[in-house]
């Protein structure tokens, strides 16, 4: 038998490749091929191609997933979704429709034999769309998802937020794939998927990571942002990686969103579940009470200030934020161009330099691909008013600034993922914890549609007591995902102002 093709790192690569969306191709037939083991189809994540499984990862070298499957005697299959064309990412419906047609052809190639699927990241929702909504469940037995955002990512919410609009437009990051991963959009996807009759016709297994990736990378910064929402792998929170009717295999504190797809990291641990295509049905009554109702609120504790917009050329653009606790903090600034001078000035007028963030060539693991990123981290922020100054040489530039604080009593936002218009409310709790000083609290709410256009009627706010507030979102023109950005401004008796920014998407049904 001819020696298999190998990469420069000594890992296997398939004998043939094709990169047109809709194409699929086989890995080599291993000399120890076990015909009792079902073929494995690999489905990659957002902006990925088949090389996600045997080429360079973003931060961890060459992926040996194909090598491990080959050595274990499995026939492997690779698919190209719309993202492989390199023109941005597609929605799970568009990729799912394409994948369903490929799975039909793949099953036919194997004389009607069912295959099993290993999916990374958004490949999980893409696979579920194919199986549940486009009928491909009949060609597949089992599905293992690795760090899939089944309930969306708050980084997608940030990318579509009021403050990120300028930057996202300049970078061309506003594509269907990113849009579809907003928490509100995925809540709508879950509502039409989890109760679908086809959702129980395959067996699902899930895997999650809790490592935020190498320091000073886009992945680690994503992890910092997501930390307000819970444990995460730099791109996806652990809670988002699970499906109520799936078996969760493990959550590994050593795995980040990039290396969780690597053979050496996970293959031996998931391989026992790939040896058969049989499905053990779980009675619906055991599942139904676990499914999150569409009106169930999602609660997040948030200590952050967010700003963003265009940058005026050759002029200092300045923002300030107040820190009233000596706690750890991270300031991160994303800009469209690299020609930006940034100064962070402490309350005592000390100037701090920022660290530039390393970029990877492919950047599958970044929601702001192409942005220049700089960050400043301190274990104890000085109390008082901090200033951030930015000056760009570029005639067309934009920025997004996030300042996160590890405060003892963060503000909490509770809002459903999907809701009917008449119930479109949110709840804010601002713990006082014995604080007696009077503060004037005001709210500025931006509700924007999929095109970044603001829904103009003002949001009505109601004060329940000094700690609890409720808001009613304005009437929207049609059903869809809307992004909510809320600035909570507190003005103390001494005149100091503290602003904290709450960001979330919501699917509003008319």
Short mmCIF file of C-alpha atoms in Angstrom, two decimals:
data_model
loop_
_atom_site.label_atom_id
_atom_site.label_comp_id
_atom_site.label_asym_id
_atom_site.label_seq_id
_atom_site.Cartn_x
_atom_site.Cartn_y
_atom_site.Cartn_z
CA UNK A 1 0.00 0.00 0.00
CA UNK A 2 1.25 3.47 -0.87
CA UNK A 3 2.51 5.55 2.03
CA UNK A 4 -0.11 8.12 3.12
CA UNK A 5 0.46 11.83 2.46
CA UNK A 6 2.02 13.66 5.39
CA UNK A 7 2.36 17.25 6.53
CA UNK A 8 5.71 18.85 7.31
CA UNK A 9 5.02 18.11 11.00
CA UNK A 10 4.80 14.38 10.29
CA UNK A 11 0.99 14.25 10.59
CA UNK A 12 -1.25 12.68 7.97
CA UNK A 13 -3.19 14.63 5.38
CA UNK A 14 -5.87 13.21 3.06
CA UNK A 15 -4.74 11.84 -0.32
CA UNK A 16 -6.93 14.36 -2.17
CA UNK A 17 -8.47 17.72 -1.32
CA UNK A 18 -11.01 20.00 -2.92
CA UNK A 19 -12.15 23.34 -1.51
CA UNK A 20 -15.35 24.18 -3.36
CA UNK A 21 -18.36 24.53 -1.05
CA UNK A 22 -20.48 21.38 -1.41
CA UNK A 23 -17.50 19.14 -2.18
CA UNK A 24 -16.58 16.20 0.05
CA UNK A 25 -13.67 13.78 -0.10
CA UNK A 26 -12.36 10.68 1.64
CA UNK A 27 -9.41 10.31 3.92
CA UNK A 28 -7.07 7.43 3.10
CA UNK A 29 -8.25 3.88 3.79
CA UNK A 30 -6.12 2.71 6.74
CA UNK A 31 -4.26 -0.62 6.48
CA UNK A 32 -6.01 -1.70 9.69
CA UNK A 33 -9.42 -0.54 8.44
CA UNK A 34 -12.15 -2.04 10.63
CA UNK A 35 -15.34 -2.42 8.57
CA UNK A 36 -17.37 -2.75 11.75
CA UNK A 37 -16.51 0.82 12.66
CA UNK A 38 -18.74 3.44 11.00
CA UNK A 39 -17.09 6.12 8.84
CA UNK A 40 -16.44 9.46 10.59
CA UNK A 41 -17.50 12.71 8.93
CA UNK A 42 -15.67 15.81 10.23
CA UNK A 43 -17.57 19.12 10.31
CA UNK A 44 -15.49 22.25 11.07
CA UNK A 45 -16.44 25.56 12.67
CA UNK A 46 -17.00 29.16 11.60
CA UNK A 47 -14.68 30.35 8.80
CA UNK A 48 -13.12 26.88 8.70
CA UNK A 49 -12.45 24.32 5.98
CA UNK A 50 -11.48 20.63 5.97
CA UNK A 51 -7.92 21.65 6.91
CA UNK A 52 -9.23 22.41 10.41
CA UNK A 53 -8.83 18.67 11.05
CA UNK A 54 -5.35 18.04 9.62
CA UNK A 55 -3.73 21.44 8.97
CA UNK A 56 -2.41 24.18 11.25
CA UNK A 57 -4.53 25.19 14.20
CA UNK A 58 -4.53 28.83 15.30
CA UNK A 59 -2.24 28.44 18.30
CA UNK A 60 -1.29 24.79 18.84
CA UNK A 61 0.47 23.55 15.72
CA UNK A 62 -0.76 20.91 13.28
CA UNK A 63 -3.98 19.09 14.14
CA UNK A 64 -3.54 15.31 14.32
CA UNK A 65 -7.27 14.44 14.50
CA UNK A 66 -7.26 12.79 11.06
CA UNK A 67 -4.03 10.96 11.98
CA UNK A 68 -5.59 9.54 15.16
CA UNK A 69 -8.75 8.40 13.37
CA UNK A 70 -6.69 6.80 10.58
CA UNK A 71 -4.45 4.97 13.05
CA UNK A 72 -7.53 3.68 14.90
CA UNK A 73 -8.79 2.04 11.69
CA UNK A 74 -11.56 4.47 10.73
CA UNK A 75 -12.56 5.53 7.24
CA UNK A 76 -12.81 9.33 7.35
CA UNK A 77 -14.72 11.88 5.30
CA UNK A 78 -14.18 15.66 5.00
CA UNK A 79 -16.77 18.20 3.86
CA UNK A 80 -16.59 21.78 2.62
CA UNK A 81 -19.34 24.12 3.79
CA UNK A 82 -19.98 27.63 2.46
CA UNK A 83 -17.31 29.08 4.79
CA UNK A 84 -14.52 27.25 2.93
CA UNK A 85 -14.79 29.76 0.06
CA UNK A 86 -13.14 32.32 2.35
CA UNK A 87 -15.87 34.94 1.97
CA UNK A 88 -17.06 34.89 5.58
CA UNK A 89 -19.31 32.49 7.45
CA UNK A 90 -22.80 31.28 6.58
CA UNK A 91 -25.78 30.67 8.86
CA UNK A 92 -26.44 27.19 10.24
CA UNK A 93 -29.44 26.91 7.93
CA UNK A 94 -27.42 27.60 4.77
CA UNK A 95 -24.58 25.33 5.89
CA UNK A 96 -27.06 22.73 7.15
CA UNK A 97 -28.86 22.54 3.82
CA UNK A 98 -25.55 22.04 2.02
CA UNK A 99 -24.33 19.48 4.55
CA UNK A 100 -27.57 17.49 4.30
CA UNK A 101 -27.07 17.02 0.55
CA UNK A 102 -23.48 15.89 1.12
CA UNK A 103 -24.47 13.43 3.85
CA UNK A 104 -26.97 11.85 1.47
CA UNK A 105 -24.22 11.36 -1.13
CA UNK A 106 -21.74 10.12 1.49
CA UNK A 107 -24.18 7.52 2.82
CA UNK A 108 -24.86 6.41 -0.77
CA UNK A 109 -21.09 6.00 -1.31
CA UNK A 110 -21.03 3.64 1.69
CA UNK A 111 -24.01 1.63 0.35
CA UNK A 112 -26.49 3.20 2.72
CA UNK A 113 -24.34 2.73 5.80
CA UNK A 114 -24.83 5.35 8.49
CA UNK A 115 -21.92 7.60 9.45
CA UNK A 116 -21.00 9.31 12.72
CA UNK A 117 -20.09 13.01 12.91
CA UNK A 118 -17.45 14.91 14.89
CA UNK A 119 -18.24 18.64 14.79
CA UNK A 120 -16.22 21.56 16.15
CA UNK A 121 -17.68 24.88 17.27
CA UNK A 122 -20.40 26.23 14.92
CA UNK A 123 -20.15 22.90 13.06
CA UNK A 124 -22.43 21.60 15.83
CA UNK A 125 -25.41 23.88 15.04
CA UNK A 126 -24.68 23.41 11.31
CA UNK A 127 -24.91 19.63 11.81
CA UNK A 128 -28.13 19.87 13.83
CA UNK A 129 -29.70 22.04 11.14
CA UNK A 130 -28.81 19.38 8.54
CA UNK A 131 -30.13 16.47 10.61
CA UNK A 132 -33.22 18.05 12.16
CA UNK A 133 -34.44 20.59 9.59
CA UNK A 134 -33.21 19.09 6.31
CA UNK A 135 -33.87 15.40 7.00
CA UNK A 136 -30.25 14.15 7.06
CA UNK A 137 -30.86 12.33 10.38
CA UNK A 138 -31.46 9.16 8.34
CA UNK A 139 -27.83 9.07 7.15
CA UNK A 140 -26.24 9.59 10.57
CA UNK A 141 -26.07 7.69 13.83
CA UNK A 142 -24.17 9.67 16.43
CA UNK A 143 -22.91 13.26 16.68
CA UNK A 144 -20.11 14.46 18.96
CA UNK A 145 -19.83 18.24 19.28
CA UNK A 146 -16.62 19.85 20.53
CA UNK A 147 -17.14 23.29 22.11
CA UNK A 148 -20.23 24.04 20.03
CA UNK A 149 -22.17 27.23 20.89
CA UNK A 150 -25.56 25.50 21.01
CA UNK A 151 -26.98 28.48 22.92
CA UNK A 152 -24.91 31.16 21.16
CA UNK A 153 -21.97 33.28 22.28
CA UNK A 154 -22.05 36.61 24.07
CA UNK A 155 -19.10 37.58 21.84
CA UNK A 156 -21.50 37.52 18.88
CA UNK A 157 -23.79 39.80 20.91
CA UNK A 158 -20.83 42.14 21.48
CA UNK A 159 -19.99 42.11 17.74
CA UNK A 160 -23.56 43.21 16.92
CA UNK A 161 -23.89 45.67 19.78
CA UNK A 162 -24.52 49.40 19.52
CA UNK A 163 -20.90 50.26 20.25
CA UNK A 164 -19.28 47.68 17.94
CA UNK A 165 -21.24 48.68 14.85
CA UNK A 166 -18.63 51.01 13.35
CA UNK A 167 -15.80 48.54 13.86
CA UNK A 168 -17.76 45.51 12.65
CA UNK A 169 -18.75 47.30 9.45
CA UNK A 170 -15.19 48.44 8.68
CA UNK A 171 -13.80 44.94 9.27
CA UNK A 172 -16.55 43.27 7.26
CA UNK A 173 -17.28 41.00 10.22
CA UNK A 174 -21.03 41.35 9.99
CA UNK A 175 -21.71 38.06 8.22
CA UNK A 176 -24.52 35.52 8.50
CA UNK A 177 -22.49 33.11 10.63
CA UNK A 178 -21.62 35.66 13.31
CA UNK A 179 -25.18 37.01 13.23
CA UNK A 180 -26.62 33.52 13.74
CA UNK A 181 -24.54 32.94 16.89
CA UNK A 182 -26.12 35.75 18.90
CA UNK A 183 -27.71 34.42 22.09
CA UNK A 184 -31.16 35.60 20.97
CA UNK A 185 -30.85 34.01 17.53
CA UNK A 186 -29.71 30.69 19.00
CA UNK A 187 -32.59 30.80 21.51
CA UNK A 188 -34.92 30.95 18.51
CA UNK A 189 -32.97 28.11 16.80
CA UNK A 190 -33.21 25.97 19.96
CA UNK A 191 -36.97 26.58 20.22
CA UNK A 192 -37.62 25.22 16.70
CA UNK A 193 -34.98 22.46 16.97
CA UNK A 194 -35.25 20.89 20.43
CA UNK A 195 -39.00 20.25 20.17
CA UNK A 196 -38.76 18.98 16.58
CA UNK A 197 -39.59 15.32 16.04
CA UNK A 198 -36.24 14.79 14.28
CA UNK A 199 -34.18 16.05 17.25
CA UNK A 200 -34.38 12.59 18.91
CA UNK A 201 -33.48 10.59 15.80
CA UNK A 202 -29.75 10.83 16.47
CA UNK A 203 -27.64 10.42 19.58
CA UNK A 204 -25.75 13.53 20.67
CA UNK A 205 -22.64 13.81 22.84
CA UNK A 206 -21.06 17.09 23.92
CA UNK A 207 -17.57 18.15 25.06
CA UNK A 208 -16.49 21.50 26.57
CA UNK A 209 -13.25 23.26 27.54
CA UNK A 210 -12.41 25.75 30.28
CA UNK A 211 -8.99 27.05 29.19
CA UNK A 212 -9.00 30.53 27.64
CA UNK A 213 -6.00 29.90 25.41
CA UNK A 214 -2.47 31.29 25.29
CA UNK A 215 -1.89 34.67 26.98
CA UNK A 216 -2.12 37.82 24.85
CA UNK A 217 -4.11 36.22 22.05
CA UNK A 218 -7.51 37.10 20.62
CA UNK A 219 -8.74 33.85 22.20
CA UNK A 220 -7.61 34.83 25.71
CA UNK A 221 -9.25 38.25 25.33
CA UNK A 222 -12.48 36.61 24.23
CA UNK A 223 -12.22 34.49 27.36
CA UNK A 224 -11.77 37.58 29.53
CA UNK A 225 -14.93 39.10 28.08
CA UNK A 226 -16.91 35.87 28.43
CA UNK A 227 -15.76 35.31 32.02
CA UNK A 228 -18.64 37.53 33.20
CA UNK A 229 -20.98 34.91 31.76
CA UNK A 230 -19.24 31.90 33.32
CA UNK A 231 -16.49 29.36 32.59
CA UNK A 232 -15.44 29.32 28.94
CA UNK A 233 -12.84 28.19 26.41
CA UNK A 234 -12.10 31.65 24.98
CA UNK A 235 -15.05 31.63 22.59
CA UNK A 236 -17.87 29.52 24.03
CA UNK A 237 -19.19 29.27 27.58
CA UNK A 238 -19.50 25.79 29.10
CA UNK A 239 -23.25 26.27 29.61
CA UNK A 240 -23.67 27.03 25.90
CA UNK A 241 -21.87 23.83 24.83
CA UNK A 242 -24.55 21.50 26.23
CA UNK A 243 -27.87 20.23 24.82
CA UNK A 244 -30.50 19.01 27.32
CA UNK A 245 -31.01 15.65 25.54
CA UNK A 246 -27.32 15.03 24.82
CA UNK A 247 -24.87 13.11 26.98
CA UNK A 248 -22.15 15.50 28.16
CA UNK A 249 -18.92 13.51 28.04
CA UNK A 250 -16.51 15.86 29.80
CA UNK A 251 -15.43 19.44 30.51
CA UNK A 252 -11.64 19.77 30.48
CA UNK A 253 -9.86 22.67 32.19
CA UNK A 254 -6.83 22.18 29.88
CA UNK A 255 -8.71 22.60 26.61
CA UNK A 256 -9.32 25.91 24.84
CA UNK A 257 -11.49 26.55 21.79
CA UNK A 258 -8.58 25.86 19.45
CA UNK A 259 -7.01 22.67 20.80
CA UNK A 260 -10.30 21.00 21.77
CA UNK A 261 -10.49 19.77 18.14
CA UNK A 262 -7.05 18.13 18.23
CA UNK A 263 -6.72 14.36 18.06
CA UNK A 264 -4.10 14.09 20.81
CA UNK A 265 -6.35 16.08 23.15
CA UNK A 266 -9.69 14.32 22.71
CA UNK A 267 -9.78 11.42 20.24
CA UNK A 268 -9.02 8.59 22.68
CA UNK A 269 -11.73 9.93 25.00
CA UNK A 270 -14.47 10.20 22.37
CA UNK A 271 -13.49 7.16 20.26
CA UNK A 272 -15.47 4.59 22.35
CA UNK A 273 -18.67 6.44 21.37
CA UNK A 274 -17.81 6.28 17.65
CA UNK A 275 -17.67 2.48 17.29
CA UNK A 276 -21.40 2.15 16.63
CA UNK A 277 -24.19 4.16 15.09
CA UNK A 278 -26.90 2.76 17.37
CA UNK A 279 -29.18 5.27 19.08
CA UNK A 280 -30.54 4.85 22.58
CA UNK A 281 -33.78 6.80 22.66
CA UNK A 282 -34.46 8.84 25.76
CA UNK A 283 -38.17 9.12 26.61
CA UNK A 284 -39.45 12.62 25.95
CA UNK A 285 -40.90 12.92 29.44
CA UNK A 286 -37.37 12.70 30.86
CA UNK A 287 -36.25 15.52 28.65
CA UNK A 288 -39.09 17.95 28.39
CA UNK A 289 -38.72 19.48 31.84
CA UNK A 290 -35.04 20.14 31.11
CA UNK A 291 -35.68 22.16 27.99
CA UNK A 292 -35.44 25.85 28.70
CA UNK A 293 -38.72 27.56 27.99
CA UNK A 294 -38.48 30.38 25.51
CA UNK A 295 -39.59 32.92 28.11
CA UNK A 296 -37.11 31.75 30.76
CA UNK A 297 -34.82 34.65 31.66
CA UNK A 298 -31.06 34.34 31.19
CA UNK A 299 -29.28 36.12 34.05
CA UNK A 300 -25.75 37.55 33.75
CA UNK A 301 -23.69 39.44 36.33
CA UNK A 302 -21.77 42.19 34.54
CA UNK A 303 -19.04 44.62 35.62
CA UNK A 304 -17.96 46.36 32.45
CA UNK A 305 -17.93 49.66 30.63
CA UNK A 306 -18.08 49.57 26.83
CA UNK A 307 -17.55 52.40 24.33
CA UNK A 308 -17.18 52.40 20.57
CA UNK A 309 -17.52 54.43 17.40
CA UNK A 310 -15.52 56.09 14.67
CA UNK A 311 -12.10 57.63 15.28
CA UNK A 312 -11.33 61.12 14.06
CA UNK A 313 -8.03 61.26 12.14
CA UNK A 314 -5.01 62.98 13.76
CA UNK A 315 -6.95 64.06 16.86
CA UNK A 316 -7.13 62.70 20.39
CA UNK A 317 -10.36 60.79 20.99
CA UNK A 318 -10.87 60.43 24.75
CA UNK A 319 -13.09 58.36 27.03
CA UNK A 320 -13.15 58.06 30.80
CA UNK A 321 -14.59 55.55 33.24
CA UNK A 322 -14.79 55.46 37.02
CA UNK A 323 -13.39 52.73 39.27
CA UNK A 324 -14.73 52.73 42.82
CA UNK A 325 -13.11 49.51 44.06
CA UNK A 326 -9.41 48.55 44.04
CA UNK A 327 -10.06 45.35 42.08
CA UNK A 328 -8.43 43.52 39.12
CA UNK A 329 -9.28 45.02 35.74
CA UNK A 330 -8.69 44.54 32.02
CA UNK A 331 -8.92 47.25 29.36
CA UNK A 332 -9.06 46.05 25.75
CA UNK A 333 -9.18 48.21 22.63
CA UNK A 334 -9.98 46.90 19.15
CA UNK A 335 -9.27 49.23 16.21
CA UNK A 336 -9.75 48.82 12.48
CA UNK A 337 -6.25 50.10 11.64
CA UNK A 338 -2.88 49.41 13.26
CA UNK A 339 -1.81 53.07 13.09
CA UNK A 340 -3.41 54.07 16.38
CA UNK A 341 -1.58 55.59 19.35
CA UNK A 342 -3.27 54.65 22.64
CA UNK A 343 -2.67 56.01 26.13
CA UNK A 344 -4.22 54.72 29.34
CA UNK A 345 -3.99 57.33 32.11
CA UNK A 346 -4.65 56.46 35.77
CA UNK A 347 -6.46 58.78 38.24
CA UNK A 348 -3.04 59.87 39.58
CA UNK A 349 -2.02 60.77 36.00
CA UNK A 350 0.33 57.81 35.49
CA UNK A 351 0.53 56.70 31.86
CA UNK A 352 0.37 52.99 31.13
CA UNK A 353 1.42 51.27 27.93
CA UNK A 354 -0.68 48.53 26.35
CA UNK A 355 0.36 45.11 25.08
CA UNK A 356 -0.37 44.30 21.43
CA UNK A 357 -2.16 41.02 20.80
CA UNK A 358 -0.65 38.34 18.58
CA UNK A 359 -2.65 37.49 15.48
CA UNK A 360 -2.85 34.09 13.90
CA UNK A 361 -3.02 33.64 10.14
CA UNK A 362 -6.45 32.02 10.05
CA UNK A 363 -8.07 33.47 13.16
CA UNK A 364 -10.95 31.01 13.26
CA UNK A 365 -11.11 31.77 16.97
CA UNK A 366 -11.67 35.55 16.81
CA UNK A 367 -14.94 37.46 16.46
CA UNK A 368 -13.09 40.60 15.36
CA UNK A 369 -10.89 39.11 12.66
CA UNK A 370 -8.60 41.74 11.17
CA UNK A 371 -8.79 44.15 14.10
CA UNK A 372 -5.66 45.49 15.76
CA UNK A 373 -5.99 44.64 19.45
CA UNK A 374 -4.19 46.13 22.45
CA UNK A 375 -4.79 45.34 26.09
CA UNK A 376 -3.86 46.50 29.58
CA UNK A 377 -4.30 44.31 32.65
CA UNK A 378 -3.75 45.20 36.31
CA UNK A 379 -4.24 43.10 39.44
CA UNK A 380 -5.42 46.15 41.38
CA UNK A 381 -6.86 49.18 39.59
CA UNK A 382 -6.37 52.56 41.21
CA UNK A 383 -9.67 54.00 42.43
CA UNK A 384 -10.92 57.11 40.67
CA UNK A 385 -11.41 58.23 37.07
CA UNK A 386 -9.32 56.54 34.36
CA UNK A 387 -8.87 58.02 30.89
CA UNK A 388 -8.21 56.29 27.57
CA UNK A 389 -6.87 58.45 24.72
CA UNK A 390 -6.67 57.29 21.09
CA UNK A 391 -5.21 58.99 18.00
CA UNK A 392 -5.29 57.40 14.55
CA UNK A 393 -3.37 58.22 11.37
CA UNK A 394 -5.98 56.46 9.24
CA UNK A 395 -8.67 58.52 7.49
CA UNK A 396 -11.17 55.69 8.08
CA UNK A 397 -10.95 54.07 11.49
CA UNK A 398 -13.15 52.83 14.31
CA UNK A 399 -12.70 51.38 17.76
CA UNK A 400 -14.34 49.22 20.43
CA UNK A 401 -13.22 49.67 24.04
CA UNK A 402 -14.13 47.24 26.80
CA UNK A 403 -13.10 47.83 30.42
CA UNK A 404 -13.88 44.94 32.76
CA UNK A 405 -13.67 44.95 36.52
CA UNK A 406 -13.77 42.15 39.05
CA UNK A 407 -16.23 43.99 41.28
CA UNK A 408 -17.70 42.39 44.39
CA UNK A 409 -21.30 43.36 43.60
CA UNK A 410 -21.81 43.42 39.84
CA UNK A 411 -25.03 44.57 38.22
CA UNK A 412 -27.18 41.69 36.98
CA UNK A 413 -29.27 41.68 33.81
CA UNK A 414 -32.11 39.16 33.44
CA UNK A 415 -33.77 38.86 30.03
CA UNK A 416 -35.18 35.92 28.05
CA UNK A 417 -33.42 34.65 24.93
CA UNK A 418 -36.70 34.53 23.01
CA UNK A 419 -39.89 36.32 23.97
CA UNK A 420 -43.23 37.51 22.61
CA UNK A 421 -43.49 41.27 22.07
CA UNK A 422 -46.01 41.73 24.89
CA UNK A 423 -43.54 40.14 27.33
CA UNK A 424 -40.41 41.91 26.05
CA UNK A 425 -39.04 43.02 29.40
CA UNK A 426 -35.69 42.98 31.15
CA UNK A 427 -34.78 43.20 34.82
CA UNK A 428 -31.75 44.92 36.35
CA UNK A 429 -30.55 44.40 39.90
CA UNK A 430 -28.01 46.85 41.32
CA UNK A 431 -26.93 45.49 44.72
CA UNK A 432 -26.53 48.13 47.42
CA UNK A 433 -25.17 45.74 50.06
CA UNK A 434 -25.59 48.17 52.90
CA UNK A 435 -24.43 51.24 50.94
CA UNK A 436 -26.34 54.20 52.28
CA UNK A 437 -25.14 57.01 50.03
CA UNK A 438 -27.69 58.38 47.63
CA UNK A 439 -27.01 57.81 43.93
CA UNK A 440 -29.02 59.01 40.98
CA UNK A 441 -29.40 56.09 38.56
CA UNK A 442 -30.29 56.70 34.91
CA UNK A 443 -30.52 54.27 32.01
CA UNK A 444 -29.76 54.70 28.31
CA UNK A 445 -31.09 51.81 26.23
CA UNK A 446 -30.23 51.19 22.57
CA UNK A 447 -32.32 48.56 20.77
CA UNK A 448 -31.01 47.91 17.27
CA UNK A 449 -32.13 45.64 14.44
CA UNK A 450 -30.06 43.31 12.25
CA UNK A 451 -28.84 46.23 10.12
CA UNK A 452 -27.63 48.23 13.13
CA UNK A 453 -30.58 50.64 12.84
CA UNK A 454 -31.93 51.88 16.15
CA UNK A 455 -35.55 51.26 17.04
CA UNK A 456 -36.39 54.81 18.02
CA UNK A 457 -39.23 54.72 20.60
CA UNK A 458 -37.80 55.13 24.08
CA UNK A 459 -37.71 52.25 26.52
CA UNK A 460 -39.88 52.71 29.60
CA UNK A 461 -38.11 52.03 32.90
CA UNK A 462 -39.78 51.30 36.23
CA UNK A 463 -38.10 51.56 39.62
CA UNK A 464 -39.21 48.79 41.95
CA UNK A 465 -36.92 49.87 44.77
CA UNK A 466 -33.36 51.18 45.14
CA UNK A 467 -31.91 47.89 43.93
CA UNK A 468 -34.38 46.54 41.36
CA UNK A 469 -35.43 48.03 38.05
CA UNK A 470 -37.50 46.74 35.17
CA UNK A 471 -37.61 47.93 31.56
CA UNK A 472 -40.06 47.34 28.72
CA UNK A 473 -38.59 47.14 25.22
CA UNK A 474 -40.27 49.22 22.51
CA UNK A 475 -42.52 47.79 19.81
CA UNK A 476 -40.45 46.29 16.99
CA UNK A 477 -41.54 46.31 13.33
CA UNK A 478 -41.18 42.55 12.78
CA UNK A 479 -40.11 39.31 14.46
CA UNK A 480 -36.35 38.89 14.66
CA UNK A 481 -33.16 39.27 16.66
CA UNK A 482 -32.59 42.63 18.31
CA UNK A 483 -29.48 43.73 20.18
CA UNK A 484 -29.95 45.49 23.51
CA UNK A 485 -27.18 47.75 24.89
CA UNK A 486 -27.95 49.34 28.27
CA UNK A 487 -25.73 51.98 29.90
CA UNK A 488 -26.45 52.18 33.62
CA UNK A 489 -25.19 55.54 34.92
CA UNK A 490 -24.86 56.19 38.64
CA UNK A 491 -24.16 59.72 39.84
CA UNK A 492 -23.02 60.00 43.45
CA UNK A 493 -23.52 62.91 45.86
CA UNK A 494 -19.88 63.91 45.25
CA UNK A 495 -20.55 64.26 41.51
CA UNK A 496 -18.64 61.13 40.39
CA UNK A 497 -20.26 59.15 37.60
CA UNK A 498 -20.00 55.40 37.17
CA UNK A 499 -21.20 53.80 33.94
CA UNK A 500 -21.65 50.07 33.50
CA UNK A 501 -22.71 48.59 30.16
CA UNK A 502 -25.01 45.59 29.74
CA UNK A 503 -25.16 43.88 26.32
CA UNK A 504 -27.43 41.05 25.18
CA UNK A 505 -29.42 40.00 22.14
CA UNK A 506 -33.05 38.88 22.26
CA UNK A 507 -35.40 37.29 19.73
CA UNK A 508 -38.68 39.23 19.80
CA UNK A 509 -41.69 37.50 18.28
CA UNK A 510 -44.50 39.71 17.01
#
